[in-house]
Structure formats: structure tokens, C-alpha cells
Amino acid sequence: MDNDIFEQFTEQLRRYIRERLIPAEKEVLETEMIPEAIMAEMRDLGLFGLTVPEEYGGAGMNIQQYIRTMREFSYAAPCFRSVTSINVGMVCSAFKNGGTDAQKAEWLPRLAAGEIASFGLTEPGSGSDSAAMQTTAVKSGNGWVLNGTKRYITNAPFANVALIMARTSKEALPKNAHVSAFIVPMDTAGITVGKSDKKMGQSGSHIADIIMEDVKLPADAILGGEEGKGFAFAMKSLDNGRMSVGAAATGYARRALDSALRYANERKAFGEPIANFQLIQQMLADSEIEIYAAECMLDDAARRADAGENVLRKAAAAKVFASEMCGRVVDRVVQIYGGAGYLAEYDAERFYRDARIYRIYEGTTQILQLQIAKHMLREWAAQA
């Protein structure tokens, strides 16, 4: 997307967030659903196809523009970003990176127009450990038969299509070549979606199990038309997904800090605003410093990704820092609010609950630390 057009879009999005999305948060909290009118508006704004090439009906944003958009978008309640980001950051990315021309032509326009997608990697007994994956895809005639269960799948209760990772070999193969990716329309016979899980926070964002029992798919349902590349497509998509989560955590930390800044200027103690107290100022300053650091890390990782660099390590690092930073910021915000921060009628309590998941999904802090260290040690060994 042209930079001037992008800046105009960003300004329009910022106004939309403050004038439309933030006022709608109360309804989302009460109903656990994004209002249909807002879903329609987000489709009209092109928020489901931000990185989809223009030839397929998308906005054609590069990764830097997408990550900045996610940061802006995440100033509002997390559910608004969540419903769009699986489309944009993960499923559309997988189609762009690994889909056949026919798959791109069929699915990218539909996803850009706002059909909802899910990304099925995690299972009851496995997440990042692909060797433990139990979902299988077995050849049958000219097609495939899928069996298995995927867990904690965002958008599953209302998704139109899911990109499902399944093992096409019983043995765990090098470079995860036993895992392939399958395009699964959610109305396919044999698919059952579990009840939407009750969560700690992030109202309006829904996750559920996807259960597959003898799900029959045509031969061209395998992404890229080739076995053994599903996990590679998934992990490349996860780089974008992890930067998106980092951007979400950073945007939400900014929202929480702005809330604390406003409260600290309004709340008085000992006859003056608590913003005048130096230890309150320290918490505000520390939060500003950490948000800025996260913004810089995300900008750098996204710029490198646009330049064609392998950003697996830097995307993981940015996600870890931003998500842990957000946790520290919302904790300080509750502290600045004092007793009011523990009450559900104030925003600080919601910010605290909403932010906790950022350190878990798209790779926990701990699994990403292991991944970062593994790549560091591998590079060291190669240089020795």
C-alpha cells in the first residue's frame, strides 16, 4: 500500500476505534459478542484483508504497515483484532506463502471480504510439539480423510474455513515433514465444533474445540498441493502471528497506560492529584519506556521481514518482550488505580484479565525462549 494512502487509512482507523469501537465495548462485555453492525463495518473498512494482495481484493499492506495497523487496532477491546487477525496474520499468510494459484484465487478474495477463518495447530496433547500431533490425514481414493481434535481454536464457533495441521506420516520426520496443512470448509460432514470456552478475559473473542471424525476432503485440499510442508507454512505464518500478538499487547498496554494517566490526574489524595506523587510518576515513566521499546522491536522485526530476512528469532523475541511488558504495565495500572483497580466497574480490572493471554498464545514465553536459545546455539555451532 502506498505510504500516503496508509497514513490516511491509519487516521481513519484511529477515529473509528475511538468513536465506534470503544463505545461498543460495554455491549461486547454484556453479550460476549461483537455487534453484527460493527462486523459489517470492519468488513467494509477492509480489516479482514489488510495484507491480501490487491489483485485478490485486499489492501496489499506490507508487514510493517500490518503490524502498525494491529498496534492501532488493539487500542480497542481485544476481540476486534482477534476476529480479523487469524484471517490476516496467519491463514492469508499461509495461502500467500504456500498456496497453489488455484487455492489463492479461490480463498484469498473470500477471506479478504470477511469470511472468518480459524487456524488449527494446537491439540489436547500437543501444541508446539509437532511430534506429538495426533490429528491424521490418510489418503483415500483421490482424496483425504481427517480424524482428530484441535483445541483452543480462535474463531472456531463461527468460522467459515479452517486451516488444519495434520500428520500425513505415522513417523516423526526431519524438519516436521510428517505434518501437512489442509483447507477445511467448516460445513464439511464430520466436523463438530465444541462449546465456546469460558475464559478469564478477552470478552467477545471465542475459542472452541474442532472435532473431526472421518472428514472427507478432495485431493486439492492439501495446501500447496504437496505433502510434508504444512508445518513449514504454519511456522512462517506464526512469525506474522507472533508479531501481531506483540503488536496487540503493545497497543493494549498503551490503552491501559492512557487510562492510568487520566485516572492519576483525576484522583486526589492529600489534597492533590496522585499524578503529582513521584512513585506514581515512576510507574507511568517505566510503562512509557517499555512500550516504546516494544514498538521499536516490532518495527525492526517487521522491517526485516519485509526485506526478506528470516525473522523467526526476532519475531519470537518481540512477542516475548511485548507480551511480558504488557503484563507489567497492566499490573502497574491496577496499582495506580489502587482499590478501584480491583473493582469490575473500572477498566483497570478488565485490562489486567485481558492481557494475561498474550504471554500464552502463539507460543508461550517459555517455548519461545527455548526456540530463541536453540537457534542461537545452532548458529554458534555452525560458526565453531
Tab-separated table of C-alpha atoms in Angstrom:
chain	number	residue	atom	x	y	z
A	1	MET	CA	0.000	0.000	0.000
A	2	ASP	CA	1.242	3.474	-0.857
A	3	ASN	CA	2.528	5.211	2.292
A	4	ASP	CA	0.332	8.308	1.861
A	5	ILE	CA	-2.760	6.129	1.491
A	6	PHE	CA	-1.637	4.105	4.511
A	7	GLU	CA	-1.333	7.237	6.658
A	8	GLN	CA	-4.841	8.305	5.626
A	9	PHE	CA	-6.143	4.817	6.446
A	10	THR	CA	-4.428	4.888	9.844
A	11	GLU	CA	-6.017	8.215	10.743
A	12	GLN	CA	-9.435	6.924	9.670
A	13	LEU	CA	-8.916	3.757	11.735
A	14	ARG	CA	-7.873	5.760	14.792
A	15	ARG	CA	-11.067	7.803	14.619
A	16	TYR	CA	-13.179	4.678	14.074
A	17	ILE	CA	-11.658	2.994	17.126
A	18	ARG	CA	-12.371	5.924	19.426
A	19	GLU	CA	-15.762	6.907	18.027
A	20	ARG	CA	-17.215	3.455	17.343
A	21	LEU	CA	-15.318	0.524	18.847
A	22	ILE	CA	-14.544	1.820	22.330
A	23	PRO	CA	-18.180	2.949	22.904
A	24	ALA	CA	-19.289	-0.559	21.803
A	25	GLU	CA	-17.131	-2.318	24.403
A	26	LYS	CA	-19.882	-2.203	27.033
A	27	GLU	CA	-22.231	-4.149	24.732
A	28	VAL	CA	-19.492	-6.678	23.973
A	29	LEU	CA	-18.933	-7.222	27.703
A	30	GLU	CA	-22.655	-7.738	28.285
A	31	THR	CA	-23.365	-10.010	25.301
A	32	GLU	CA	-19.967	-11.706	24.718
A	33	MET	CA	-20.455	-10.906	21.020
A	34	ILE	CA	-19.260	-8.258	18.588
A	35	PRO	CA	-22.373	-6.494	17.242
A	36	GLU	CA	-23.206	-7.538	13.688
A	37	ALA	CA	-23.286	-3.913	12.582
A	38	ILE	CA	-19.674	-3.493	13.670
A	39	MET	CA	-18.653	-6.739	11.944
A	40	ALA	CA	-20.159	-5.353	8.735
A	41	GLU	CA	-18.324	-2.058	9.212
A	42	MET	CA	-14.992	-3.826	9.759
A	43	ARG	CA	-15.551	-5.761	6.526
A	44	ASP	CA	-16.315	-2.519	4.693
A	45	LEU	CA	-13.114	-0.989	6.079
A	46	GLY	CA	-11.143	-3.898	4.618
A	47	LEU	CA	-9.854	-5.081	8.001
A	48	PHE	CA	-10.113	-8.763	7.039
A	49	GLY	CA	-7.824	-8.395	4.031
A	50	LEU	CA	-5.106	-5.986	5.111
A	51	THR	CA	-2.163	-7.973	3.715
A	52	VAL	CA	-4.011	-9.735	0.897
A	53	PRO	CA	-2.666	-8.582	-2.499
A	54	GLU	CA	-4.860	-6.058	-4.255
A	55	GLU	CA	-5.401	-8.480	-7.160
A	56	TYR	CA	-7.319	-10.703	-4.717
A	57	GLY	CA	-9.385	-7.882	-3.221
A	58	GLY	CA	-7.148	-6.951	-0.304
A	59	ALA	CA	-5.354	-3.776	0.767
A	60	GLY	CA	-1.894	-5.063	-0.137
A	61	MET	CA	-0.184	-3.868	3.056
A	62	ASN	CA	3.392	-4.869	3.719
A	63	ILE	CA	4.276	-6.404	7.074
A	64	GLN	CA	5.391	-3.106	8.644
A	65	GLN	CA	2.071	-1.497	7.754
A	66	TYR	CA	0.139	-4.519	9.008
A	67	ILE	CA	1.926	-4.592	12.369
A	68	ARG	CA	1.399	-0.871	12.867
A	69	THR	CA	-2.288	-1.320	11.995
A	70	MET	CA	-2.580	-4.102	14.575
A	71	ARG	CA	-0.995	-1.845	17.164
A	72	GLU	CA	-3.530	0.899	16.439
A	73	PHE	CA	-6.421	-1.569	16.228
A	74	SER	CA	-5.523	-3.104	19.592
A	75	TYR	CA	-6.212	0.131	21.445
A	76	ALA	CA	-9.807	-1.148	21.496
A	77	ALA	CA	-11.008	-4.330	23.211
A	78	PRO	CA	-9.000	-7.379	22.079
A	79	CYS	CA	-11.934	-9.157	20.413
A	80	PHE	CA	-11.979	-6.736	17.483
A	81	ARG	CA	-8.399	-7.531	16.496
A	82	SER	CA	-8.781	-11.202	17.331
A	83	VAL	CA	-11.608	-11.861	14.880
A	84	THR	CA	-9.647	-10.325	11.990
A	85	SER	CA	-6.056	-11.252	12.793
A	86	ILE	CA	-6.413	-15.006	12.265
A	87	ASN	CA	-7.520	-14.226	8.708
A	88	VAL	CA	-4.814	-11.687	8.048
A	89	GLY	CA	-1.778	-12.669	10.061
A	90	MET	CA	-1.970	-16.426	9.768
A	91	VAL	CA	-4.368	-18.008	7.269
A	92	CYS	CA	-3.972	-15.468	4.450
A	93	SER	CA	-0.229	-15.510	5.088
A	94	ALA	CA	-0.170	-19.300	4.727
A	95	PHE	CA	-2.113	-19.093	1.455
A	96	LYS	CA	0.237	-16.417	0.124
A	97	ASN	CA	3.360	-18.338	1.144
A	98	GLY	CA	2.280	-21.853	0.235
A	99	GLY	CA	-0.990	-21.980	-1.671
A	100	THR	CA	-1.341	-23.051	-5.275
A	101	ASP	CA	-2.546	-20.450	-7.768
A	102	ALA	CA	-5.994	-22.077	-7.719
A	103	GLN	CA	-6.131	-22.041	-3.900
A	104	LYS	CA	-5.130	-18.383	-3.761
A	105	ALA	CA	-7.713	-17.471	-6.409
A	106	GLU	CA	-10.487	-19.262	-4.528
A	107	TRP	CA	-9.760	-18.384	-0.928
A	108	LEU	CA	-7.921	-15.055	-0.705
A	109	PRO	CA	-10.838	-12.999	-2.113
A	110	ARG	CA	-13.270	-14.756	0.234
A	111	LEU	CA	-11.075	-14.160	3.283
A	112	ALA	CA	-10.399	-10.543	2.308
A	113	ALA	CA	-14.156	-9.984	2.016
A	114	GLY	CA	-14.632	-11.116	5.603
A	115	GLU	CA	-15.285	-14.841	5.665
A	116	ILE	CA	-13.984	-15.956	9.051
A	117	ALA	CA	-11.002	-18.303	9.306
A	118	SER	CA	-9.525	-20.495	12.031
A	119	PHE	CA	-6.009	-21.908	12.350
A	120	GLY	CA	-5.860	-25.445	13.746
A	121	LEU	CA	-2.496	-26.394	15.226
A	122	THR	CA	-2.951	-26.915	18.981
A	123	GLU	CA	-4.387	-30.216	20.250
A	124	PRO	CA	-5.334	-31.586	23.682
A	125	GLY	CA	-1.918	-33.244	23.914
A	126	SER	CA	0.284	-31.072	21.732
A	127	GLY	CA	0.949	-27.524	20.683
A	128	SER	CA	4.436	-26.598	19.599
A	129	ASP	CA	5.446	-30.287	19.839
A	130	SER	CA	4.511	-31.459	16.353
A	131	ALA	CA	5.912	-34.953	17.007
A	132	ALA	CA	3.041	-35.489	19.457
A	133	MET	CA	0.346	-34.363	16.987
A	134	GLN	CA	-2.485	-36.891	16.838
A	135	THR	CA	-4.694	-35.492	14.063
A	136	THR	CA	-4.190	-37.662	10.988
A	137	ALA	CA	-4.823	-37.255	7.276
A	138	VAL	CA	-4.965	-40.548	5.393
A	139	LYS	CA	-5.185	-40.897	1.643
A	140	SER	CA	-8.479	-42.377	0.461
A	141	GLY	CA	-9.053	-42.770	-3.265
A	142	ASN	CA	-8.399	-39.366	-4.804
A	143	GLY	CA	-8.779	-37.517	-1.523
A	144	TRP	CA	-8.037	-37.449	2.190
A	145	VAL	CA	-9.769	-38.454	5.417
A	146	LEU	CA	-9.061	-36.407	8.552
A	147	ASN	CA	-9.529	-37.540	12.143
A	148	GLY	CA	-8.575	-35.735	15.322
A	149	THR	CA	-9.297	-32.843	17.693
A	150	LYS	CA	-7.932	-29.321	17.744
A	151	ARG	CA	-8.135	-27.292	20.961
A	152	TYR	CA	-8.363	-23.590	21.894
A	153	ILE	CA	-9.073	-22.626	18.280
A	154	THR	CA	-9.865	-18.920	17.914
A	155	ASN	CA	-12.990	-18.128	15.849
A	156	ALA	CA	-13.970	-21.836	15.701
A	157	PRO	CA	-17.631	-21.251	16.756
A	158	PHE	CA	-18.343	-19.054	13.712
A	159	ALA	CA	-15.525	-19.795	11.230
A	160	ASN	CA	-16.269	-20.489	7.577
A	161	VAL	CA	-12.982	-22.300	6.946
A	162	ALA	CA	-10.102	-23.705	8.972
A	163	LEU	CA	-6.514	-24.390	8.054
A	164	ILE	CA	-5.855	-27.672	9.846
A	165	MET	CA	-2.431	-29.182	10.553
A	166	ALA	CA	-2.457	-32.981	10.344
A	167	ARG	CA	0.165	-35.688	10.158
A	168	THR	CA	0.428	-37.461	6.803
A	169	SER	CA	3.109	-39.823	8.086
A	170	LYS	CA	2.998	-42.000	11.201
A	171	GLU	CA	6.675	-41.379	11.838
A	172	ALA	CA	8.041	-38.039	13.027
A	173	LEU	CA	10.173	-36.887	10.108
A	174	PRO	CA	13.038	-34.359	9.938
A	175	LYS	CA	12.004	-30.720	9.607
A	176	ASN	CA	8.458	-31.755	10.594
A	177	ALA	CA	7.823	-33.210	7.128
A	178	HIS	CA	5.207	-35.508	8.670
A	179	VAL	CA	2.819	-32.536	9.045
A	180	SER	CA	0.735	-31.111	6.191
A	181	ALA	CA	-1.813	-28.296	6.089
A	182	PHE	CA	-5.387	-28.846	4.905
A	183	ILE	CA	-8.048	-26.383	3.814
A	184	VAL	CA	-11.203	-27.473	5.605
A	185	PRO	CA	-14.564	-25.728	4.997
A	186	MET	CA	-16.339	-25.833	8.352
A	187	ASP	CA	-19.596	-27.148	6.879
A	188	THR	CA	-17.872	-30.360	5.758
A	189	ALA	CA	-19.552	-33.530	7.025
A	190	GLY	CA	-17.869	-34.993	10.105
A	191	ILE	CA	-16.873	-31.681	11.708
A	192	THR	CA	-18.203	-30.796	15.144
A	193	VAL	CA	-17.381	-27.558	16.950
A	194	GLY	CA	-17.354	-27.729	20.728
A	195	LYS	CA	-18.984	-25.278	23.088
A	196	SER	CA	-17.311	-21.876	23.264
A	197	ASP	CA	-14.903	-21.956	26.200
A	198	LYS	CA	-15.385	-19.598	29.138
A	199	LYS	CA	-12.249	-17.521	29.594
A	200	MET	CA	-10.557	-15.243	32.091
A	201	GLY	CA	-10.828	-12.236	29.796
A	202	GLN	CA	-10.998	-11.074	26.178
A	203	SER	CA	-14.804	-10.931	26.049
A	204	GLY	CA	-16.240	-11.312	22.559
A	205	SER	CA	-13.313	-13.409	21.346
A	206	HIS	CA	-14.335	-17.051	21.098
A	207	ILE	CA	-12.324	-20.266	21.204
A	208	ALA	CA	-13.530	-23.848	20.984
A	209	ASP	CA	-12.518	-27.388	20.035
A	210	ILE	CA	-12.799	-28.594	16.453
A	211	ILE	CA	-13.529	-32.339	16.341
A	212	MET	CA	-13.020	-34.193	13.062
A	213	GLU	CA	-14.473	-37.666	12.537
A	214	ASP	CA	-13.841	-39.218	9.104
A	215	VAL	CA	-13.839	-35.815	7.416
A	216	LYS	CA	-13.526	-36.448	3.672
A	217	LEU	CA	-11.620	-33.855	1.645
A	218	PRO	CA	-10.704	-33.674	-2.038
A	219	ALA	CA	-7.105	-34.100	-3.193
A	220	ASP	CA	-6.688	-30.354	-3.727
A	221	ALA	CA	-7.486	-29.601	-0.078
A	222	ILE	CA	-3.819	-30.005	0.850
A	223	LEU	CA	-2.211	-26.571	0.968
A	224	GLY	CA	0.304	-26.156	-1.818
A	225	GLY	CA	-0.716	-29.468	-3.358
A	226	GLU	CA	2.168	-31.244	-1.642
A	227	GLU	CA	2.634	-33.368	1.471
A	228	GLY	CA	5.044	-32.508	4.241
A	229	LYS	CA	5.050	-28.723	4.041
A	230	GLY	CA	2.233	-27.899	6.406
A	231	PHE	CA	4.343	-27.209	9.458
A	232	ALA	CA	6.747	-25.034	7.478
A	233	PHE	CA	3.805	-22.956	6.203
A	234	ALA	CA	2.392	-22.835	9.728
A	235	MET	CA	5.618	-21.666	11.319
A	236	LYS	CA	6.166	-18.992	8.683
A	237	SER	CA	2.624	-17.800	9.347
A	238	LEU	CA	3.356	-17.880	13.066
A	239	ASP	CA	6.127	-15.302	12.586
A	240	ASN	CA	3.440	-12.869	11.422
A	241	GLY	CA	1.068	-14.132	14.097
A	242	ARG	CA	3.634	-13.586	16.832
A	243	MET	CA	4.415	-10.068	15.676
A	244	SER	CA	0.667	-9.442	15.552
A	245	VAL	CA	0.259	-10.624	19.154
A	246	GLY	CA	3.215	-8.454	20.146
A	247	ALA	CA	1.515	-5.511	18.438
A	248	ALA	CA	-1.754	-6.356	20.201
A	249	ALA	CA	-0.025	-6.413	23.581
A	250	THR	CA	1.723	-3.114	22.826
A	251	GLY	CA	-1.437	-1.366	21.618
A	252	TYR	CA	-3.387	-2.565	24.643
A	253	ALA	CA	-0.597	-1.509	27.018
A	254	ARG	CA	-0.863	1.975	25.503
A	255	ARG	CA	-4.636	1.982	26.135
A	256	ALA	CA	-4.099	0.896	29.754
A	257	LEU	CA	-1.393	3.498	30.330
A	258	ASP	CA	-3.568	6.277	28.895
A	259	SER	CA	-6.314	5.168	31.267
A	260	ALA	CA	-3.919	5.269	34.231
A	261	LEU	CA	-2.636	8.694	33.202
A	262	ARG	CA	-6.182	10.039	33.113
A	263	TYR	CA	-7.071	8.447	36.469
A	264	ALA	CA	-3.888	9.711	38.136
A	265	ASN	CA	-4.758	13.281	37.139
A	266	GLU	CA	-8.377	12.954	38.310
A	267	ARG	CA	-7.869	11.048	41.580
A	268	LYS	CA	-6.851	13.181	44.518
A	269	ALA	CA	-5.132	12.263	47.751
A	270	PHE	CA	-3.815	14.596	50.434
A	271	GLY	CA	-5.445	17.448	48.530
A	272	GLU	CA	-3.706	16.992	45.177
A	273	PRO	CA	-3.797	14.685	42.115
A	274	ILE	CA	-1.905	11.458	42.705
A	275	ALA	CA	-0.090	12.186	39.415
A	276	ASN	CA	1.992	14.654	41.453
A	277	PHE	CA	3.437	11.846	43.584
A	278	GLN	CA	6.855	10.691	42.426
A	279	LEU	CA	6.285	6.952	42.878
A	280	ILE	CA	3.163	7.194	40.702
A	281	GLN	CA	5.264	9.078	38.162
A	282	GLN	CA	7.850	6.299	38.252
A	283	MET	CA	5.231	3.702	37.320
A	284	LEU	CA	3.968	5.906	34.495
A	285	ALA	CA	7.501	6.539	33.219
A	286	ASP	CA	8.558	2.874	33.405
A	287	SER	CA	5.465	1.915	31.422
A	288	GLU	CA	6.148	4.535	28.743
A	289	ILE	CA	9.752	3.361	28.423
A	290	GLU	CA	8.764	-0.284	27.999
A	291	ILE	CA	6.004	0.456	25.482
A	292	TYR	CA	8.465	2.456	23.396
A	293	ALA	CA	10.991	-0.407	23.495
A	294	ALA	CA	8.335	-2.870	22.321
A	295	GLU	CA	7.300	-0.537	19.496
A	296	CYS	CA	10.913	-0.336	18.338
A	297	MET	CA	11.403	-4.103	18.438
A	298	LEU	CA	8.228	-4.703	16.434
A	299	ASP	CA	9.124	-2.042	13.870
A	300	ASP	CA	12.579	-3.583	13.417
A	301	ALA	CA	11.314	-7.172	13.108
A	302	ALA	CA	8.618	-6.155	10.613
A	303	ARG	CA	11.093	-4.133	8.541
A	304	ARG	CA	13.429	-7.116	8.392
A	305	ALA	CA	10.567	-9.411	7.401
A	306	ASP	CA	9.659	-7.069	4.541
A	307	ALA	CA	13.311	-7.179	3.440
A	308	GLY	CA	13.087	-10.961	3.146
A	309	GLU	CA	15.094	-11.861	6.241
A	310	ASN	CA	14.292	-14.946	8.302
A	311	VAL	CA	12.769	-13.289	11.378
A	312	LEU	CA	11.799	-16.373	13.368
A	313	ARG	CA	14.101	-15.414	16.238
A	314	LYS	CA	13.355	-11.693	16.163
A	315	ALA	CA	9.589	-12.224	15.848
A	316	ALA	CA	9.764	-14.542	18.862
A	317	ALA	CA	11.863	-12.030	20.815
A	318	ALA	CA	9.488	-9.164	20.014
A	319	LYS	CA	6.478	-11.239	21.013
A	320	VAL	CA	8.067	-12.314	24.308
A	321	PHE	CA	9.136	-8.800	25.255
A	322	ALA	CA	5.881	-7.114	24.232
A	323	SER	CA	3.620	-9.641	25.958
A	324	GLU	CA	5.656	-9.656	29.180
A	325	MET	CA	5.831	-5.856	29.029
A	326	CYS	CA	2.054	-5.622	28.719
A	327	GLY	CA	1.691	-7.776	31.822
A	328	ARG	CA	3.926	-5.413	33.788
A	329	VAL	CA	2.120	-2.334	32.502
A	330	VAL	CA	-1.391	-3.523	33.371
A	331	ASP	CA	-0.157	-4.574	36.805
A	332	ARG	CA	1.131	-1.050	37.398
A	333	VAL	CA	-2.148	0.365	36.097
A	334	VAL	CA	-4.115	-1.622	38.692
A	335	GLN	CA	-1.689	-0.317	41.340
A	336	ILE	CA	-2.170	3.285	40.201
A	337	TYR	CA	-5.943	2.847	40.413
A	338	GLY	CA	-5.483	1.476	43.933
A	339	GLY	CA	-8.613	-0.103	45.435
A	340	ALA	CA	-10.635	0.937	42.391
A	341	GLY	CA	-8.322	-1.154	40.214
A	342	TYR	CA	-9.706	-4.304	41.817
A	343	LEU	CA	-13.318	-3.432	41.018
A	344	ALA	CA	-15.021	-4.652	37.842
A	345	GLU	CA	-16.704	-1.272	37.294
A	346	TYR	CA	-13.320	0.254	36.419
A	347	ASP	CA	-11.328	-0.519	33.271
A	348	ALA	CA	-8.094	-1.461	35.049
A	349	GLU	CA	-9.507	-4.799	36.248
A	350	ARG	CA	-10.514	-5.744	32.690
A	351	PHE	CA	-7.173	-4.693	31.248
A	352	TYR	CA	-5.432	-6.955	33.773
A	353	ARG	CA	-7.518	-10.020	32.831
A	354	ASP	CA	-7.419	-9.376	29.100
A	355	ALA	CA	-3.628	-9.021	28.968
A	356	ARG	CA	-2.763	-12.334	30.607
A	357	ILE	CA	-3.290	-14.459	27.491
A	358	TYR	CA	-0.705	-12.572	25.448
A	359	ARG	CA	2.073	-14.451	27.274
A	360	ILE	CA	0.499	-17.778	26.314
A	361	TYR	CA	-0.944	-17.947	22.821
A	362	GLU	CA	1.049	-18.022	19.569
A	363	GLY	CA	3.805	-19.636	21.618
A	364	THR	CA	4.238	-19.279	25.371
A	365	THR	CA	7.076	-17.156	26.662
A	366	GLN	CA	8.863	-20.313	27.764
A	367	ILE	CA	8.605	-22.194	24.447
A	368	LEU	CA	9.773	-19.092	22.588
A	369	GLN	CA	12.728	-18.681	24.964
A	370	LEU	CA	13.703	-22.270	24.151
A	371	GLN	CA	13.280	-21.597	20.439
A	372	ILE	CA	15.420	-18.459	20.588
A	373	ALA	CA	18.145	-20.258	22.542
A	374	LYS	CA	18.068	-23.265	20.198
A	375	HIS	CA	18.679	-21.032	17.187
A	376	MET	CA	21.435	-19.139	18.998
A	377	LEU	CA	23.209	-22.396	19.856
A	378	ARG	CA	22.743	-23.730	16.338
A	379	GLU	CA	24.350	-20.599	14.880
A	380	TRP	CA	27.189	-20.836	17.394
A	381	ALA	CA	27.859	-24.466	16.459
A	382	ALA	CA	27.846	-23.622	12.748
A	383	GLN	CA	30.472	-20.915	13.296
A	384	ALA	CA	32.707	-23.019	15.533
